[in-house]
């Protein structure tokens, strides 16, 4: 008799949401294609097309606050898993590996060449053989400043007002 905890019966989306190993079976394919198209359109805008840019990122992200500025280029995996608060400034070349939720608070400053990833792979090579991965939400609270070339890993929460130095690799809260 089952205990109700049999994870083999969960969909890949449910496995991802529970932080369990999952593989991309293509159920995300349509969203990934849409996200890439919107990013390509955004990345081709001119500096004078701020209204067009705002229009595109409001279609791309789950939510995007007021007075947000995002400088191209931008790379995302899904887009619809990302929320961005008011008065946030994102400089060029942000990469979001957003197979799961990324929450960026209000008044956040993100310098060039930052990567934020919700996705990780198991350490043992046999567990990676078929592309297995797991996801954990990333939360960046209000008034955070992230310096150039920083990498924020899966499952990290960056507390309100924190400063992440340039070149940092953040693996813990």
Backbone as numpy.savetxt, mean C-alpha at the origin, in Angstrom:
# Nx Ny Nz CAx CAy CAz Cx Cy Cz
-14.73 -34.59 12.74 -15.56 -33.40 12.74 -14.69 -32.15 12.74
-15.12 -31.17 11.96 -14.36 -29.92 11.86 -14.53 -29.06 13.08
-13.50 -28.28 13.36 -13.53 -27.37 14.50 -13.94 -25.96 14.09
-14.17 -25.77 12.80 -14.51 -24.43 12.33 -13.27 -23.60 12.02
-12.09 -24.17 12.26 -10.85 -23.45 12.03 -10.11 -23.96 10.80
-10.76 -24.70 9.95 -10.10 -25.28 8.78 -9.85 -24.19 7.75
-8.60 -23.71 7.68 -8.27 -22.60 6.78 -8.22 -23.03 5.33
-8.23 -24.34 5.06 -8.18 -24.79 3.67 -9.46 -24.48 2.91
-10.53 -24.17 3.61 -11.82 -23.86 2.97 -12.02 -22.36 2.73
-11.05 -21.57 3.14 -11.16 -20.13 2.97 -10.75 -19.72 1.56
-11.39 -18.67 1.06 -10.97 -18.10 -0.23 -9.61 -17.43 -0.03
-8.93 -17.12 -1.11 -7.64 -16.44 -1.01 -7.82 -15.06 -0.37
-8.92 -14.39 -0.66 -9.19 -13.09 -0.05 -9.34 -13.24 1.47
-10.08 -14.25 1.90 -10.25 -14.48 3.33 -8.92 -14.84 3.99
-8.11 -15.65 3.32 -6.79 -16.02 3.85 -5.93 -14.76 3.99
-5.95 -13.91 2.97 -5.18 -12.67 3.01 -5.61 -11.80 4.18
-6.93 -11.65 4.36 -7.45 -10.81 5.44 -7.11 -11.34 6.83
-6.91 -12.64 6.95 -6.57 -13.25 8.25 -5.06 -13.35 8.48
-4.27 -12.85 7.52 -2.82 -12.91 7.65 -2.25 -14.29 7.39
-3.03 -15.17 6.75 -2.57 -16.52 6.43 -1.88 -16.53 5.07
-1.13 -17.58 4.81 -0.50 -17.72 3.50 -1.58 -17.79 2.42
-1.31 -17.14 1.30 -2.21 -17.15 0.16 -1.38 -17.05 -1.10
-1.99 -17.37 -2.20 -1.36 -17.19 -3.51 -2.31 -16.38 -4.38
-1.74 -15.62 -5.27 -2.56 -14.81 -6.17 -3.08 -15.71 -7.29
-4.35 -16.03 -7.22 -4.97 -16.94 -8.18 -5.60 -16.19 -9.34
-5.44 -14.90 -9.36 -6.03 -14.12 -10.43 -7.31 -13.43 -10.02
-7.80 -13.70 -8.80 -9.05 -13.04 -8.38 -8.85 -11.54 -8.24
-7.62 -11.09 -8.13 -7.33 -9.67 -8.04 -6.99 -9.05 -9.39
-6.95 -9.85 -10.41 -6.43 -9.42 -11.71 -7.13 -8.17 -12.25
-8.45 -8.13 -12.22 -9.16 -6.97 -12.76 -8.81 -5.69 -12.01
-8.71 -5.78 -10.68 -8.35 -4.60 -9.89 -6.92 -4.18 -10.18
-6.02 -5.14 -10.33 -4.62 -4.82 -10.64 -4.51 -4.13 -12.00
-5.27 -4.59 -12.98 -5.24 -3.97 -14.31 -5.79 -2.55 -14.24
-6.89 -2.35 -13.52 -7.45 -1.01 -13.34 -6.45 -0.11 -12.64
-5.82 -0.59 -11.58 -4.85 0.21 -10.83 -3.68 0.61 -11.72
-3.17 -0.31 -12.50 -2.05 0.00 -13.40 -2.45 1.06 -14.44
-3.67 0.91 -14.98 -4.14 1.87 -15.98 -4.25 3.27 -15.36
-4.86 3.35 -14.17 -5.01 4.64 -13.50 -3.65 5.25 -13.15
-2.72 4.41 -12.71 -1.36 4.90 -12.42 -0.68 5.40 -13.69
-0.82 4.66 -14.77 -0.21 5.12 -16.03 -0.78 6.46 -16.45
-2.11 6.60 -16.36 -2.74 7.87 -16.70 -2.23 8.99 -15.79
-2.17 8.72 -14.49 -1.70 9.70 -13.51 -0.24 10.09 -13.81
0.59 9.10 -14.06 2.02 9.35 -14.28 2.30 10.12 -15.57
1.32 10.16 -16.48 1.49 10.89 -17.74 0.93 12.31 -17.68
0.39 12.71 -16.55 -0.17 14.07 -16.44 0.95 15.11 -16.41
0.57 16.31 -16.82 1.50 17.45 -16.77 1.38 18.11 -15.40
2.41 18.85 -15.04 2.44 19.54 -13.75 1.25 20.49 -13.57
0.73 21.00 -14.67 -0.39 21.96 -14.60 -1.75 21.28 -14.48
-1.79 19.96 -14.53 -3.06 19.23 -14.52 -3.43 18.70 -13.14
-3.40 19.58 -12.14 -3.66 19.15 -10.77 -5.08 18.62 -10.58
-6.05 19.20 -11.27 -7.43 18.69 -11.14 -7.56 17.29 -11.73
-6.93 17.06 -12.85 -6.95 15.72 -13.46 -6.27 14.71 -12.55
-5.15 15.09 -11.95 -4.45 14.20 -11.01 -5.35 13.83 -9.84
-5.99 14.82 -9.25 -6.87 14.57 -8.10 -8.03 13.66 -8.49
-8.56 13.87 -9.67 -9.64 13.02 -10.19 -9.19 11.56 -10.27
-7.98 11.35 -10.78 -7.46 10.00 -10.96 -7.19 9.31 -9.63
-6.58 10.00 -8.67 -6.29 9.30 -7.42 -7.53 9.09 -6.58
-8.57 9.88 -6.80 -9.84 9.60 -6.11 -10.50 8.35 -6.67
-10.24 8.03 -7.94 -10.73 6.77 -8.53 -9.85 5.59 -8.10
-8.58 5.86 -7.91 -7.60 4.81 -7.62 -7.69 4.30 -6.19
-7.79 5.20 -5.21 -7.71 4.82 -3.81 -9.07 4.58 -3.17
-9.08 3.81 -2.08 -10.31 3.57 -1.33 -10.88 4.89 -0.83
-9.99 5.75 -0.33 -10.39 7.10 0.05 -9.18 8.01 -0.01
-9.45 9.26 -0.31 -8.39 10.25 -0.42 -8.94 11.57 0.08
-8.31 12.12 1.13 -8.80 13.32 1.78 -8.65 14.58 0.94
-8.92 15.70 1.58 -8.81 17.01 0.96 -7.37 17.52 1.08
-7.01 18.38 0.14 -5.71 19.03 0.14 -4.56 18.01 0.15
-4.71 16.97 -0.66 -3.67 15.94 -0.82 -2.89 16.28 -2.09
-1.59 16.06 -2.05 -0.76 16.23 -3.24 0.09 14.99 -3.40
0.04 14.41 -4.60 0.85 13.25 -4.93 1.63 13.59 -6.20
2.93 13.47 -6.11 3.80 13.79 -7.23 4.11 12.50 -8.00
3.92 12.49 -9.33 4.26 11.31 -10.10 5.78 11.08 -10.11
6.24 9.88 -10.41 5.43 8.69 -10.68 4.98 8.00 -9.39
3.94 7.23 -9.54 3.33 6.46 -8.46 3.16 5.03 -8.96
3.42 4.05 -8.10 3.21 2.65 -8.44 2.38 2.01 -7.33
1.31 1.32 -7.71 0.49 0.58 -6.75 0.17 -0.80 -7.31
-0.18 -1.72 -6.41 -0.60 -3.05 -6.84 -2.11 -3.09 -7.02
-2.84 -2.57 -6.04 -4.30 -2.66 -6.04 -5.00 -1.30 -6.02
-4.48 -0.38 -5.24 -5.06 0.96 -5.15 -6.25 1.03 -4.22
-7.23 0.18 -4.42 -8.47 0.25 -3.64 -8.30 -0.19 -2.19
-7.10 -0.52 -1.79 -6.81 -0.91 -0.41 -6.14 0.22 0.37
-5.97 1.37 -0.27 -5.22 2.49 0.31 -6.16 3.63 0.68
-5.97 4.17 1.89 -6.69 5.39 2.27 -5.66 6.44 2.69
-5.93 7.67 2.28 -5.01 8.79 2.53 -5.78 9.92 3.17
-5.26 10.45 4.27 -5.92 11.53 5.01 -5.66 12.90 4.43
-6.38 13.88 4.97 -6.27 15.28 4.54 -4.85 15.81 4.73
-4.52 16.81 3.90 -3.29 17.58 4.05 -2.02 16.72 4.01
-2.05 15.70 3.18 -0.90 14.80 3.04 -0.16 15.13 1.75
1.17 15.12 1.84 2.03 15.40 0.68 2.89 14.19 0.41
2.81 13.67 -0.81 3.57 12.50 -1.23 4.44 12.91 -2.40
5.75 12.80 -2.20 6.69 13.18 -3.25 6.84 12.05 -4.25
7.69 12.23 -5.24 7.78 11.33 -6.38 8.28 9.93 -6.04
7.81 9.00 -6.85 8.27 7.61 -6.86 7.87 6.82 -5.62
6.65 7.02 -5.15 6.12 6.18 -4.08 5.68 4.85 -4.68
6.10 3.76 -4.02 5.67 2.42 -4.42 4.85 1.83 -3.28
3.62 1.43 -3.59 2.73 0.81 -2.61 2.48 -0.63 -3.04
3.00 -1.57 -2.26 2.71 -2.98 -2.47 1.50 -3.25 -1.57
0.35 -2.92 -2.09 -0.88 -2.83 -1.31 -1.84 -3.98 -1.59
-1.36 -5.19 -1.44 -2.26 -6.33 -1.57 -3.25 -6.35 -0.41
-2.96 -5.60 0.62 -3.86 -5.45 1.77 -3.86 -3.98 2.17
-4.49 -3.63 3.26 -4.76 -2.23 3.62 -3.51 -1.44 4.01
-3.45 -0.22 3.46 -2.49 0.79 3.88 -3.30 2.02 4.26
-3.12 2.47 5.50 -3.81 3.67 5.97 -2.77 4.75 6.23
-2.87 5.84 5.48 -1.98 6.98 5.63 -2.80 8.10 6.25
-2.37 8.60 7.40 -3.14 9.58 8.15 -3.12 10.97 7.56
-3.54 11.93 8.39 -3.60 13.34 8.01 -2.24 14.00 8.26
-1.92 14.96 7.39 -0.71 15.75 7.59 0.58 14.95 7.45
0.55 13.87 6.68 1.73 13.03 6.49 2.58 13.58 5.36
3.90 13.54 5.54 4.85 13.93 4.51 5.65 12.70 4.12
5.64 12.37 2.83 6.38 11.23 2.32 7.36 11.74 1.27
8.65 11.55 1.53 9.71 12.02 0.65 9.84 11.10 -0.57
10.73 11.43 -1.51 10.88 10.62 -2.71 11.39 9.20 -2.43
11.01 8.30 -3.33 11.54 6.93 -3.38 11.21 6.10 -2.15
10.02 6.22 -1.63 9.58 5.44 -0.46 8.79 4.22 -0.94
8.98 3.10 -0.25 8.21 1.89 -0.52 7.47 1.51 0.75
6.17 1.23 0.59 5.34 0.74 1.70 4.73 -0.57 1.23
4.98 -1.64 1.99 4.55 -2.97 1.55 3.76 -3.68 2.64
2.59 -4.17 2.26 1.78 -4.98 3.18 2.08 -6.46 3.01
2.87 -6.81 2.02 3.05 -8.20 1.62 4.45 -8.69 1.96
4.51 -9.94 2.39 5.77 -10.58 2.72 5.70 -12.03 2.29
6.81 -12.69 2.30 6.88 -14.11 1.93 7.46 -14.90 3.10
7.12 -16.17 3.21 7.70 -17.00 4.27 9.22 -17.08 4.14
9.90 -17.30 5.27 11.35 -17.39 5.25 11.86 -18.70 4.66
11.13 -19.78 4.88 11.60 -21.08 4.40 11.32 -21.21 2.90
12.33 -21.61 2.14 12.21 -21.67 0.68 11.11 -22.60 0.20
10.83 -23.67 0.91 9.78 -24.60 0.47 8.40 -23.96 0.56
8.24 -23.05 1.48 6.95 -22.36 1.64 6.76 -21.26 0.60
7.82 -20.95 -0.16 7.72 -19.93 -1.22 7.63 -20.54 -2.60
7.66 -21.84 -2.69 7.77 -22.53 -3.98 6.66 -22.18 -4.96
5.48 -21.94 -4.47 4.34 -21.66 -5.36 3.87 -20.21 -5.25
4.75 -19.33 -4.77 4.40 -17.92 -4.68 3.62 -17.56 -3.43
3.66 -18.42 -2.41 2.92 -18.12 -1.19 3.39 -16.81 -0.57
2.47 -16.09 0.01 2.75 -14.82 0.67 1.73 -14.60 1.76
2.00 -13.59 2.58 1.02 -13.18 3.58 1.03 -11.66 3.66
-0.06 -11.12 4.17 -0.22 -9.67 4.23 -0.58 -9.23 5.63
-0.11 -8.05 5.96 -0.48 -7.41 7.22 -0.65 -5.91 6.95
-1.67 -5.34 7.54 -1.98 -3.92 7.34 -0.83 -3.02 7.80
-0.63 -1.93 7.07 0.33 -0.89 7.45 -0.48 0.35 7.80
-0.16 0.93 8.97 -0.83 2.14 9.43 0.21 3.23 9.66
0.00 4.35 9.03 0.85 5.52 9.24 -0.07 6.58 9.85
0.15 6.86 11.11 -0.74 7.79 11.82 -0.48 9.23 11.39
-1.24 10.16 11.96 -1.19 11.57 11.58 0.17 12.21 11.83
0.49 13.18 10.98 1.66 14.06 11.14 3.00 13.33 11.16
3.09 12.25 10.41 4.33 11.49 10.28 5.12 12.05 9.11
6.45 12.03 9.23 7.34 12.41 8.15 8.21 11.20 7.84
8.16 10.74 6.59 8.96 9.60 6.14 10.00 10.11 5.16
11.28 9.91 5.49 12.39 10.41 4.68 12.62 9.60 3.41
13.41 10.15 2.53 13.71 9.54 1.22 14.27 8.13 1.37
13.88 7.28 0.43 14.39 5.91 0.31 14.08 5.03 1.52
13.06 5.37 2.29 12.65 4.52 3.40 11.80 3.38 2.88
11.84 2.27 3.60 11.02 1.10 3.29 10.24 0.76 4.55
8.93 0.70 4.41 8.04 0.37 5.53 7.49 -1.02 5.26
7.74 -1.95 6.17 7.35 -3.35 5.97 5.96 -3.68 6.45
5.53 -4.88 6.10 4.20 -5.38 6.42 3.95 -5.40 7.92
2.74 -4.98 8.30 2.31 -5.06 9.69 2.79 -3.94 10.58
3.47 -2.96 10.03 4.04 -1.87 10.83 3.01 -0.78 11.07
3.01 -0.24 12.28 2.27 0.98 12.61 3.29 2.03 12.98
3.21 3.19 12.33 4.08 4.31 12.65 3.23 5.32 13.41
3.63 5.59 14.64 2.84 6.41 15.55 2.80 7.88 15.18
1.81 8.56 15.72 1.56 9.97 15.43 2.80 10.82 15.68
3.13 11.66 14.69 4.21 12.61 14.81 5.61 12.03 14.62
5.72 10.74 14.34 7.03 10.10 14.20 7.77 10.61 12.96
9.09 10.54 13.02 9.95 10.85 11.89 10.74 9.59 11.55
10.63 9.16 10.31 11.38 8.01 9.82 12.52 8.57 8.96
13.75 8.35 9.39 14.90 8.93 8.71 15.10 8.37 7.32
15.76 9.16 6.50 16.06 8.75 5.12 16.85 7.45 5.15
16.47 6.54 4.25 17.16 5.27 4.12 16.79 4.23 5.15
15.84 4.51 6.01 15.43 3.57 7.06 14.69 2.37 6.47
14.87 1.25 7.13 14.07 0.06 6.84 13.30 -0.24 8.12
11.97 -0.07 8.04 11.13 -0.18 9.23 10.41 -1.52 9.23
10.75 -2.36 10.20 10.15 -3.69 10.29 9.31 -3.88 11.55
9.33 -2.88 12.44 8.56 -2.96 13.69 7.89 -1.62 13.95
6.84 -1.64 14.77 6.15 -0.42 15.16 7.13 0.56 15.80
